[in-house]
Short mmCIF file of C-alpha atoms in Angstrom, two decimals:
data_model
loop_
_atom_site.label_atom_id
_atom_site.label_comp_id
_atom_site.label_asym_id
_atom_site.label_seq_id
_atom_site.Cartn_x
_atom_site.Cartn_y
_atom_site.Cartn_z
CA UNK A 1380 83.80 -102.32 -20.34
CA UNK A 1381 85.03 -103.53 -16.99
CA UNK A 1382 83.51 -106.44 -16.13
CA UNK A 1383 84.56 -108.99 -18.92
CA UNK A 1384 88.33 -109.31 -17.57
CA UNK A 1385 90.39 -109.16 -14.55
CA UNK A 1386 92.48 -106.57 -16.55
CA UNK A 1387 89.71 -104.25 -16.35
CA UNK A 1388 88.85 -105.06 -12.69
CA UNK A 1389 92.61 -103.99 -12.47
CA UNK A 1390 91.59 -101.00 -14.20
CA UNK A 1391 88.49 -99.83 -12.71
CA UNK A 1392 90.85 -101.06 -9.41
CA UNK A 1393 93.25 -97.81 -10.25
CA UNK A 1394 90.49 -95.69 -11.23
CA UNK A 1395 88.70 -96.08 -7.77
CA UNK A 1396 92.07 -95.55 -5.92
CA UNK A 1397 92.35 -92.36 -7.28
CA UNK A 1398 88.87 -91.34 -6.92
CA UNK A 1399 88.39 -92.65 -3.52
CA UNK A 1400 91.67 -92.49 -2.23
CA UNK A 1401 91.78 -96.34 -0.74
CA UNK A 1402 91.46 -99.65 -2.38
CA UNK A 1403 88.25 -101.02 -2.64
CA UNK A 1404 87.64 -103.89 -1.53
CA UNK A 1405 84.17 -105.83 -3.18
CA UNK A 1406 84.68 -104.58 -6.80
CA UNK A 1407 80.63 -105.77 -7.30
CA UNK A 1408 79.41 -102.75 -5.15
CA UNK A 1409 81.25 -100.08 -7.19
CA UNK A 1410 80.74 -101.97 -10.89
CA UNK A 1411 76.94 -101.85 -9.40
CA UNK A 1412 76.80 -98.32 -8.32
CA UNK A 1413 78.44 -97.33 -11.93
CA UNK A 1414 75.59 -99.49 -13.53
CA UNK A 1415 72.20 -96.82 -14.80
CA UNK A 1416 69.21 -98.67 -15.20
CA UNK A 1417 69.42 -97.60 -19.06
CA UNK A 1418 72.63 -100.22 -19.08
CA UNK A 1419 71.12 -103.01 -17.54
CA UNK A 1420 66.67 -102.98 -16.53
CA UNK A 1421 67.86 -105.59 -13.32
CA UNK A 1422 66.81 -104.62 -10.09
CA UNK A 1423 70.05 -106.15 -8.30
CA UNK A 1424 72.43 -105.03 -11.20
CA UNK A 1425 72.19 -101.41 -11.57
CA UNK A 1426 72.26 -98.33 -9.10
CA UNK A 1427 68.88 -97.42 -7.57
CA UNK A 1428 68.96 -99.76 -4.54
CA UNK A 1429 72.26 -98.32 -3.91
CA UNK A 1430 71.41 -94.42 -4.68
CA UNK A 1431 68.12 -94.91 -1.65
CA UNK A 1432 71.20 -96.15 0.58
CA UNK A 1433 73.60 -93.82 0.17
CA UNK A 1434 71.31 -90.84 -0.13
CA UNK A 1435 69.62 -91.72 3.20
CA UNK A 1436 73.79 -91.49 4.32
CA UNK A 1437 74.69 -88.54 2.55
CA UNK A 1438 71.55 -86.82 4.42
CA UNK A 1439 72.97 -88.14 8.01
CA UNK A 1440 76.43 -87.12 7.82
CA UNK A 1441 75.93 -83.53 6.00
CA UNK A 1442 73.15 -82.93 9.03
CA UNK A 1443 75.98 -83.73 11.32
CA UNK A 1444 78.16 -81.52 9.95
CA UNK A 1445 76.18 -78.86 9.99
CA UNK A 1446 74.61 -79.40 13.24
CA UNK A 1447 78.73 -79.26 14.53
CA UNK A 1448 79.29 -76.32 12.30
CA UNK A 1449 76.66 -74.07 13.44
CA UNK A 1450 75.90 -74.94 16.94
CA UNK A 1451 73.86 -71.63 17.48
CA UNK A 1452 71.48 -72.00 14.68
CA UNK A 1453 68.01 -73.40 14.37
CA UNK A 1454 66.48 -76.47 12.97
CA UNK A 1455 64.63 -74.78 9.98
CA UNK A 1456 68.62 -73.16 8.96
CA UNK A 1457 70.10 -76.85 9.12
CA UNK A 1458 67.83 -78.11 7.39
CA UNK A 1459 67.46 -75.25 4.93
CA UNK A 1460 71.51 -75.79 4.18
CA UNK A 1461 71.27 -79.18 4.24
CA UNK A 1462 68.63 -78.73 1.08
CA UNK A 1463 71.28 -76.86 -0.87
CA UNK A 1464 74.09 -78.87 -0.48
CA UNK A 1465 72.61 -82.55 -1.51
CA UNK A 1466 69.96 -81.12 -3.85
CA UNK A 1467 69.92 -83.39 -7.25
CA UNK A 1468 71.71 -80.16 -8.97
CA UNK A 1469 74.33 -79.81 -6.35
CA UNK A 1470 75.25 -83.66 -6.31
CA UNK A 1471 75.47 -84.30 -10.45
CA UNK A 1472 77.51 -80.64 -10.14
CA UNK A 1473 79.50 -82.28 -8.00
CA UNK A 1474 79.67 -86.01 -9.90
CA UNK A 1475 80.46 -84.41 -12.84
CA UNK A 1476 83.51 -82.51 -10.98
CA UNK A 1477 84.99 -85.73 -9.77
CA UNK A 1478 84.59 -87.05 -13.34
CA UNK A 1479 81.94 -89.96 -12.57
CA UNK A 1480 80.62 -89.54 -16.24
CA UNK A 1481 83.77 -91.82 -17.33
CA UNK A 1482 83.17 -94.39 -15.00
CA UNK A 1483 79.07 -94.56 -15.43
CA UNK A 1484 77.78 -97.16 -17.99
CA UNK A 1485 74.17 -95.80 -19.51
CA UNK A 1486 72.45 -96.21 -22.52
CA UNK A 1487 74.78 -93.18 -24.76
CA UNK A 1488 71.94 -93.26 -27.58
CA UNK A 1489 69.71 -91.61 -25.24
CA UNK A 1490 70.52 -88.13 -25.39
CA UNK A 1491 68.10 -87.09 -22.57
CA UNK A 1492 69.99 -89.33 -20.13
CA UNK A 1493 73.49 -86.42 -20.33
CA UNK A 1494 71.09 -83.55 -19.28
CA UNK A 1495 69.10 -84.94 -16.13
CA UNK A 1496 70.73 -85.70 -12.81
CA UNK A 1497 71.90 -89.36 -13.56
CA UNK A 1498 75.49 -88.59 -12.65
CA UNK A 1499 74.19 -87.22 -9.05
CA UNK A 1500 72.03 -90.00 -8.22
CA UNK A 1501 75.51 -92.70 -9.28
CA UNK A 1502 77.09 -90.01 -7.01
CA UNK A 1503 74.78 -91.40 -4.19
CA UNK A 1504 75.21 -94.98 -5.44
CA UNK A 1505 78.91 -94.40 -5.00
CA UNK A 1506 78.27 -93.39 -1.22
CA UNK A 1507 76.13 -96.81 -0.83
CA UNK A 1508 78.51 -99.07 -2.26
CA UNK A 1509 81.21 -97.19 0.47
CA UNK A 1510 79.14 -98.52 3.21
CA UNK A 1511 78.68 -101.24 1.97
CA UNK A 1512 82.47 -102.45 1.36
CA UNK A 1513 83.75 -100.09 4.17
CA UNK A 1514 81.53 -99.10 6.78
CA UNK A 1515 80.71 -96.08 8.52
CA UNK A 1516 83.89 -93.95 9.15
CA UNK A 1517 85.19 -94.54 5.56
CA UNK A 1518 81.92 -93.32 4.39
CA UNK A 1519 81.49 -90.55 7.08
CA UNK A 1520 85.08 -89.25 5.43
CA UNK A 1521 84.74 -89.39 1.75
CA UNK A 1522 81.84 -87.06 2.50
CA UNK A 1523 83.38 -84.82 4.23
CA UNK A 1524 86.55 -84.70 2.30
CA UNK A 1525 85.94 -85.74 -0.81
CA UNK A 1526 82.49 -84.32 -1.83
CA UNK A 1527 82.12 -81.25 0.87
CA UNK A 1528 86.20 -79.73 1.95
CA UNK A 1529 86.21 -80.40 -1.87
CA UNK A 1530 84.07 -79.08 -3.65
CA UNK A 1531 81.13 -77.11 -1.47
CA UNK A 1532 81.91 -73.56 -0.58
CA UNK A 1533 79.81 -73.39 2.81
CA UNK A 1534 80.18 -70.24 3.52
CA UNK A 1535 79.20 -69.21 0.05
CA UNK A 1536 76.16 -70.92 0.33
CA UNK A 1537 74.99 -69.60 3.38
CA UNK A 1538 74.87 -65.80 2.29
CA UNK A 1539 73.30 -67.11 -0.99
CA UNK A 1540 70.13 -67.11 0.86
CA UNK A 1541 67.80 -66.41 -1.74
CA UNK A 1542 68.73 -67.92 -4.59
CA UNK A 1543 66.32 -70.42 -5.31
CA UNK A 1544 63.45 -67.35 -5.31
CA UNK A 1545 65.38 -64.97 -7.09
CA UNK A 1546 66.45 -67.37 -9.73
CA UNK A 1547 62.56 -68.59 -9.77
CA UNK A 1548 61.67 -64.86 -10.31
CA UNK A 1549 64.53 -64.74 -13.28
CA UNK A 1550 62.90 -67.07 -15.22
CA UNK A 1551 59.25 -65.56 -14.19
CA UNK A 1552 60.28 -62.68 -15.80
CA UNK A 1553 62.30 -64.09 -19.02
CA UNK A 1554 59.52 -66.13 -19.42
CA UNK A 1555 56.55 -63.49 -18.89
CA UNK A 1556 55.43 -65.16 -16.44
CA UNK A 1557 53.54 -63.54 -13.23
CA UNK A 1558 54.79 -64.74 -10.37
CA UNK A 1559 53.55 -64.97 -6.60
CA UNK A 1560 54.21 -66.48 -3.76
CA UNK A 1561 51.33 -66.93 -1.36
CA UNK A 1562 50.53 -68.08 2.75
CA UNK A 1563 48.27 -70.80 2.15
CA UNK A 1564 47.95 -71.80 6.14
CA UNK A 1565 49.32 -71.74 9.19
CA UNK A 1566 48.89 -74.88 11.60
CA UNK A 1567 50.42 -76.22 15.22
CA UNK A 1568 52.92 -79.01 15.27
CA UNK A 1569 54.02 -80.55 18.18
CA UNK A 1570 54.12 -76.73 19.61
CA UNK A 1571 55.52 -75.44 16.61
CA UNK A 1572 54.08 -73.06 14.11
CA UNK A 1573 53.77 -74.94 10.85
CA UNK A 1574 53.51 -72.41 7.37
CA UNK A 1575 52.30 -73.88 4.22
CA UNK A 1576 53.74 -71.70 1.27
CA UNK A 1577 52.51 -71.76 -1.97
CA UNK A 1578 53.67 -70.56 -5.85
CA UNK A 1579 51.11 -69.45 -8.04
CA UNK A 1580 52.40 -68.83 -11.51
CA UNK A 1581 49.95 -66.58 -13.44
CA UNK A 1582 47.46 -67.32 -11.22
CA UNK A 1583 47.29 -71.12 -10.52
CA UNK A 1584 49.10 -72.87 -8.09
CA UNK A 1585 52.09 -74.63 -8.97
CA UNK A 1586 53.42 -76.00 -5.81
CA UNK A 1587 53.60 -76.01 -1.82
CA UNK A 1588 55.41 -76.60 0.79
CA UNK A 1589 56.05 -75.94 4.60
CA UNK A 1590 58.32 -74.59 6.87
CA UNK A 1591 58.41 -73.77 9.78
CA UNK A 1592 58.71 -69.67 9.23
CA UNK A 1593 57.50 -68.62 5.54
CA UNK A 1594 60.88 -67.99 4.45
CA UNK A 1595 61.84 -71.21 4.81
CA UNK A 1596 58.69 -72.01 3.39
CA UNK A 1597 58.98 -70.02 0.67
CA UNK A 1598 62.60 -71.21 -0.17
CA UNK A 1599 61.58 -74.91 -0.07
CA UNK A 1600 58.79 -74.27 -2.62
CA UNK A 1601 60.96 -72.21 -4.90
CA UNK A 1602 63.34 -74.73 -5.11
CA UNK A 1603 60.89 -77.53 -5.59
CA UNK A 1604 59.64 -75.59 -8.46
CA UNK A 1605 62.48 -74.74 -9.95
CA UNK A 1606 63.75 -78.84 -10.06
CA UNK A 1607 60.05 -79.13 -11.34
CA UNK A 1608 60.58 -76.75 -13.98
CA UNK A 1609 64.06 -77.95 -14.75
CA UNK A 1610 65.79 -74.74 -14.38
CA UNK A 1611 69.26 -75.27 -12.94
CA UNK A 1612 70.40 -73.44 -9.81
CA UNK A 1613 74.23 -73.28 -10.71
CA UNK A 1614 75.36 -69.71 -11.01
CA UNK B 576 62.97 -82.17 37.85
CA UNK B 577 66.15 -83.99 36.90
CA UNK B 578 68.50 -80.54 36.53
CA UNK B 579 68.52 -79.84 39.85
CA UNK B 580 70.83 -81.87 42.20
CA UNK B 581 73.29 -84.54 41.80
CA UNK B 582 70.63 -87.06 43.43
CA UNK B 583 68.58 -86.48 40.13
CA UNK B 584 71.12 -86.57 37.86
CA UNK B 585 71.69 -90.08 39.67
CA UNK B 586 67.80 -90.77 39.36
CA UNK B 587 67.71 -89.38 35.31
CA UNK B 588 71.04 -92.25 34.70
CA UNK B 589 69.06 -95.14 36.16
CA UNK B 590 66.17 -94.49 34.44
CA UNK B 591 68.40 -94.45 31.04
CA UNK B 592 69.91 -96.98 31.70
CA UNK B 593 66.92 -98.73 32.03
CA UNK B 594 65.35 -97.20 28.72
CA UNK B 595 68.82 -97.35 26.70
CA UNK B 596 70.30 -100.69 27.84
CA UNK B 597 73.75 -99.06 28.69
CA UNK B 598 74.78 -95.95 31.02
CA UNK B 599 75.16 -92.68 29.41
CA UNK B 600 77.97 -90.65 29.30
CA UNK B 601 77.26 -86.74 29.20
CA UNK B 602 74.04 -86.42 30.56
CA UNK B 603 73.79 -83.39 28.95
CA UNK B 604 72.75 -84.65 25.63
CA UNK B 605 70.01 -86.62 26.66
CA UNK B 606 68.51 -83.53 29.21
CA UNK B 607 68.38 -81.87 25.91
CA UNK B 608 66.84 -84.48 24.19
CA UNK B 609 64.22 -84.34 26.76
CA UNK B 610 63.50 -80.89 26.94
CA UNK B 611 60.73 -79.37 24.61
CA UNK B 612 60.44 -76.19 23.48
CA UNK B 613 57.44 -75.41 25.60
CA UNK B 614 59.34 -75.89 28.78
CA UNK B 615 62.82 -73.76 27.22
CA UNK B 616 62.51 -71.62 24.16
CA UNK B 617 66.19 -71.18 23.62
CA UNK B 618 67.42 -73.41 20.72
CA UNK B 619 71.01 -74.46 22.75
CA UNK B 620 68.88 -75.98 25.51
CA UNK B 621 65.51 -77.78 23.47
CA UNK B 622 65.84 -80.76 21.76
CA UNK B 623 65.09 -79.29 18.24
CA UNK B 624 68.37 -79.44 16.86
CA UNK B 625 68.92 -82.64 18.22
CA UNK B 626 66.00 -83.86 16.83
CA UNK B 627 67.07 -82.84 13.48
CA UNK B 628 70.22 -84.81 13.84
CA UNK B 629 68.20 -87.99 15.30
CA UNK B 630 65.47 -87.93 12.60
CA UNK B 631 68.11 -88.07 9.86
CA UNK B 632 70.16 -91.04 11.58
CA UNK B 633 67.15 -92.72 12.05
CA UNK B 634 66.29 -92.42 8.42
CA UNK B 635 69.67 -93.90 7.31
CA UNK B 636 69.83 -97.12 9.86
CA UNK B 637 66.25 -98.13 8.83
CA UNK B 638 66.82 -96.99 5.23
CA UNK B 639 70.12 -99.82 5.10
CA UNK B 640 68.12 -102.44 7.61
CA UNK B 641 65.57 -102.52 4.80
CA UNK B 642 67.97 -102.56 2.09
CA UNK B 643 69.20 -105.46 3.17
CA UNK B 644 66.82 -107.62 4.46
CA UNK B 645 64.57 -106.83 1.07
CA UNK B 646 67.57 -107.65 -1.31
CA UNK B 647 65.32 -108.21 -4.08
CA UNK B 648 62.87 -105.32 -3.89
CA UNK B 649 63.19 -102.47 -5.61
CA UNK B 650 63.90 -99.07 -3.79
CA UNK B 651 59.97 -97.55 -4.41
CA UNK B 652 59.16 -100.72 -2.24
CA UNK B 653 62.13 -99.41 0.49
CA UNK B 654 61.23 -95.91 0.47
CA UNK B 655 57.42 -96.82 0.55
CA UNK B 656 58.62 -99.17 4.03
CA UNK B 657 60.91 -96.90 5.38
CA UNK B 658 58.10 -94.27 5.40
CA UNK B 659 55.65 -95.89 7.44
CA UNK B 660 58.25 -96.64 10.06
CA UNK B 661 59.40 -93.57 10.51
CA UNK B 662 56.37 -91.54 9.60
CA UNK B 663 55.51 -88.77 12.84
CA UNK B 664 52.52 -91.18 14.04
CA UNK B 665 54.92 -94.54 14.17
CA UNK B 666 58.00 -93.06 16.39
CA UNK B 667 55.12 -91.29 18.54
CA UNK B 668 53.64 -94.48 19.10
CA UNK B 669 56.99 -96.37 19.77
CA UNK B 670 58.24 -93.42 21.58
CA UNK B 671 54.44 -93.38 24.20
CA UNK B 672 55.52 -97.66 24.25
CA UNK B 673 58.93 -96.64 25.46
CA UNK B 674 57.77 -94.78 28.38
CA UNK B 675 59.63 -91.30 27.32
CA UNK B 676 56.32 -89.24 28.18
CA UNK B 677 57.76 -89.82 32.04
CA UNK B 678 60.90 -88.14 31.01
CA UNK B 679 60.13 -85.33 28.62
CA UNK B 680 59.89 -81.80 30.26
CA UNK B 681 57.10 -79.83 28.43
CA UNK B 682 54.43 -76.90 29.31
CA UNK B 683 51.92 -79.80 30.85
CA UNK B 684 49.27 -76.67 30.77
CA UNK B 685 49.08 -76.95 26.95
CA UNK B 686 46.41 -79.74 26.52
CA UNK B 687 47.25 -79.77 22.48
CA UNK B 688 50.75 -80.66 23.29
CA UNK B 689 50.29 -84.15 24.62
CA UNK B 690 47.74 -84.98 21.32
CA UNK B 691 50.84 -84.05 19.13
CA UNK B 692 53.61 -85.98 18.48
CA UNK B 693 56.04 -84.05 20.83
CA UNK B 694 57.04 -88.21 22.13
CA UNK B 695 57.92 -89.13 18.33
CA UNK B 696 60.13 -85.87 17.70
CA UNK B 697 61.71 -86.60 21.82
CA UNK B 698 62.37 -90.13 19.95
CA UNK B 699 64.72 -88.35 17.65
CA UNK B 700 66.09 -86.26 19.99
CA UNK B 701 66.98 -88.75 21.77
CA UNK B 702 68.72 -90.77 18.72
CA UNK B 703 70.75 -87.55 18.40
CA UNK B 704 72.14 -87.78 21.91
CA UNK B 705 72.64 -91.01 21.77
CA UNK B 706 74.90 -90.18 18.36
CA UNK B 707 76.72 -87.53 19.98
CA UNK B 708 77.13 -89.31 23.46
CA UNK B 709 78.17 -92.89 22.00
CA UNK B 710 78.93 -92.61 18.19
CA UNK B 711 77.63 -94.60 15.46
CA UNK B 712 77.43 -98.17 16.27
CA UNK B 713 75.62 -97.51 19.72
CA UNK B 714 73.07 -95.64 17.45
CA UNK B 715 72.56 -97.78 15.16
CA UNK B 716 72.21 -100.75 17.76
CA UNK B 717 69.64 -99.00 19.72
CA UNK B 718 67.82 -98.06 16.52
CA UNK B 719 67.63 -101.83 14.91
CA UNK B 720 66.99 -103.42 18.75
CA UNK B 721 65.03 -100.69 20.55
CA UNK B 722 63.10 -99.39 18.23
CA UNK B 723 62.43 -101.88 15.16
CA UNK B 724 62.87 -105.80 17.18
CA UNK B 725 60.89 -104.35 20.19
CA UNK B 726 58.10 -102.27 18.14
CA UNK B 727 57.66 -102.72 14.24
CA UNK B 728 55.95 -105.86 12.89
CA UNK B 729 57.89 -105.87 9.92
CA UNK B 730 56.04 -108.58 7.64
CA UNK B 731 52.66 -106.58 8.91
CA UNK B 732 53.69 -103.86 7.89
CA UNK B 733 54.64 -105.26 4.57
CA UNK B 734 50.65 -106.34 4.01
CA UNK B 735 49.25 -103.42 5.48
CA UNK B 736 50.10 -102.35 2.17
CA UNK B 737 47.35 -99.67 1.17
CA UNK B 738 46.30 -98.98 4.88
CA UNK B 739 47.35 -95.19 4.19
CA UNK B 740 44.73 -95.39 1.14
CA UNK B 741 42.06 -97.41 3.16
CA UNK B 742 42.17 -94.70 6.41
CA UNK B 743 41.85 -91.84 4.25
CA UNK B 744 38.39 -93.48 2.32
CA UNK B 745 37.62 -94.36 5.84
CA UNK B 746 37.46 -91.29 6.95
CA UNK B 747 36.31 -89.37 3.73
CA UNK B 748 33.15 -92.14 3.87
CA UNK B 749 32.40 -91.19 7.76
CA UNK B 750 32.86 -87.71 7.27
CA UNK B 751 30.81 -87.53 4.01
CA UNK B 752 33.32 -86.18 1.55
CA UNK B 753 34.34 -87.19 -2.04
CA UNK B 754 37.33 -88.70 -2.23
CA UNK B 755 39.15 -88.78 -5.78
CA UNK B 756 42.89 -89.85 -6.64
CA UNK B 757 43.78 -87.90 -9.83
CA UNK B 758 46.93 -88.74 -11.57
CA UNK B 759 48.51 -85.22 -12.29
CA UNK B 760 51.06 -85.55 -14.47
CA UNK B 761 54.26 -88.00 -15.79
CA UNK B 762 57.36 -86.85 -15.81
CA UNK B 763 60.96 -88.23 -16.46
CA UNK B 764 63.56 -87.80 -13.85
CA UNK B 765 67.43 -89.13 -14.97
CA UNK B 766 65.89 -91.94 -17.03
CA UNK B 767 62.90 -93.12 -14.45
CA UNK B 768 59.64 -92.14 -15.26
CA UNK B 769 57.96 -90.11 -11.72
CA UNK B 770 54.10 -89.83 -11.48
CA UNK B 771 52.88 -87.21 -9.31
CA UNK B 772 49.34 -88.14 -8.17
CA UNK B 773 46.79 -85.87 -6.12
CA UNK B 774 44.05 -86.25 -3.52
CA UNK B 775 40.88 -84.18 -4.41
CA UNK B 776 38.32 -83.94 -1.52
CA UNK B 777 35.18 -82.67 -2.60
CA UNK B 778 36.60 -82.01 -6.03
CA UNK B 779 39.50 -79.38 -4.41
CA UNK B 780 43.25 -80.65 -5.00
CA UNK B 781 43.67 -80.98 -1.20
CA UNK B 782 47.86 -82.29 -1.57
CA UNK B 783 49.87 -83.84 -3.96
CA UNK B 784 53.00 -86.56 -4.65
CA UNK B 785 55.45 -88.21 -6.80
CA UNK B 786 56.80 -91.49 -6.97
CA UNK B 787 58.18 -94.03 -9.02
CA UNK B 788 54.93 -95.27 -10.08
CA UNK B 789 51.40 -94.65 -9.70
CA UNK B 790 50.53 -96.87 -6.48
CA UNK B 791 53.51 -95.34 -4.75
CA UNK B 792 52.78 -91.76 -5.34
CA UNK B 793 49.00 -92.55 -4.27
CA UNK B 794 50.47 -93.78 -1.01
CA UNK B 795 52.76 -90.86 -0.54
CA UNK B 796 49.67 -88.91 -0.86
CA UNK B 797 47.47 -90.23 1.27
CA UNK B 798 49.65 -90.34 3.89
CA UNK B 799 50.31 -87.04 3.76
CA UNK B 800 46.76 -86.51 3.49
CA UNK B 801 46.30 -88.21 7.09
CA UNK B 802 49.27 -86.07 8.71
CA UNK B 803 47.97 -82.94 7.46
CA UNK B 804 44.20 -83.55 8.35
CA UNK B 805 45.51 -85.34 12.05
CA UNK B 806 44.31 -88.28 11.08
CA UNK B 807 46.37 -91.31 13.38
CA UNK B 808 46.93 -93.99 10.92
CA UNK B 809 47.24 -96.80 13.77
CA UNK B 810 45.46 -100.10 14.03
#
């Protein structure tokens, strides 16, 4: 819709303003972070070289804020909140609160499109075109203000320790499904203890993944499995 | 050496400024940086944190250098780059080039220690005090000049395209064990269609990946392959 006249570049123009809170200034970044590849198959035209940049940014600046926020806690914590806050089903959770489903062109016919993460990943687009048109600082504070002050209750998740495992062992147990999670190895990393984690689920292995204790293990393959599975982690 | 008198502190700012290209501010930071776990097992005073904060930065500033001098690949090609830059056996090998084995204070009675990459992850602690000492553009200066001008051959990189692949039947043929990529499984993920792809050795799934296709997921996985089986992946 808003890229046949300059009356919708003055719309989108407002739209932005409000969702941003400053002017952009290269309308082509946003229009291209709004554009799913379902709306338009060019490499240059839609999101996903913008969603690899900003999600590379988004990754910096929330590991900076948590490094400043918790200056007495380890790596494997950091990185374990980190995980929460910009996994795929926190990010759309927090596109769709900022209402980026109005501004995202897809293909509507395809009804699969509403239900996976697309609105997340034009989340990270968003963050790309930012840089882009702004630069550092600008970017550094609409992630800070905008996506975490806003709408990321840290200390909420920080006693929500085990959710991805106990929601993993919900739907084990809706499901009948037997569920286990298993030490699959133990190596030396640069002087580190290394523990590889696995899932069985009645019997077989589903997934792995390390960590450097095997709770942090264990949480990082839970929560792979459960975005494997498709089972959201929203309460 | 360096903590104890004001001459060293003198001696540890010359030798930065050598490495660094400008004088540091709080010395502090970079101590840290330099300080493995082996030598100081409290998480204030190692570089572990720091390191987390370093790897991520670094991550971002070669994540947008790519973006933008590829503008026409797509971002499977960028994350498929960006990994073998940054991947533990590159920054140890820039990080051995730089000199920072002089500088790093570790247990020098653990023999495994110096054949891990304890110089790659002292790379990233570094970046981190760098971030925290000089902000943003500094960082991202010393990244791009450092690091990528002074030790990645970009465009051989770019045709050393399935050297992770190549290494790994390398090896499998010296060691005499069957080596079989096994596409696992399709999937669709917000509209994109993700392969995950496996590495059986002697008919075992030994690891596993996804990607955007099938070549990038079979790259994904044999590098991971080489990392977990210590296998350096240099020329």
């Amino acid at each position: 819709m808003f890229l046949k006249t300059s009356e919708d570049d003055k719309e989108l123009k407002k739209a932005l303003k409000n969702l941003l809170g400053f002017l952009p200034g290269h309308l082509q970044f946003y229009i291209t972070a709004f554009t799913h590849r379902s709306s338009n198959e060019d490499l240059v035209s839609n999101n996903e070289r913008l969603e690899f940049l900003g999600d590379a940014y988004i990754g910096s600046i929330v590991g900076e804020y948590l490094f400043k926020k918790y200056p007495n806690r380890d790596e494997g914590f950091l990185t374990e909140m980190r995980s929460k806050i910009v996994s795929r089903n926190s990010l759309n959770d927090i596109a769709l609160k900022m209402g980026l489903q109005k501004l995202i062109r897809f293909n509507k016919n395809d009804k699969m499109l509403r239900r996976s993460n697309i609105f997340g990943n034009c989340l990270e687009a968003l963050v790309g075109a930012i840089y882009l048109d702004k630069g550092f600082e600008k970017t550094r504070k609409f992630i800070l203000k905008n996506m975490l002050y806003n709408y990321i209750d840290i200390d909420d998740l920080e006693i929500t320790d085990f959710n991805f495992k106990n929601k993993l062992y919900n739907w084990a147990q809706i499901n009948s499904h037997v569920l286990d999670f298993v030490t699959l190895g133990e190596s030396n990393e640069a002087g580190r203890r290394v523990f590889t984690v696995g899932i069985e689920i009645d019997g077989e292995l589903f997934i792995k993944a390390t960590g450097y204790n095997k709770k942090a293990a264990g949480q990082t393959a839970a929560q792979k499995a459960l975005e494997q599975l498709d089972i959201t982690t929203e309460e």
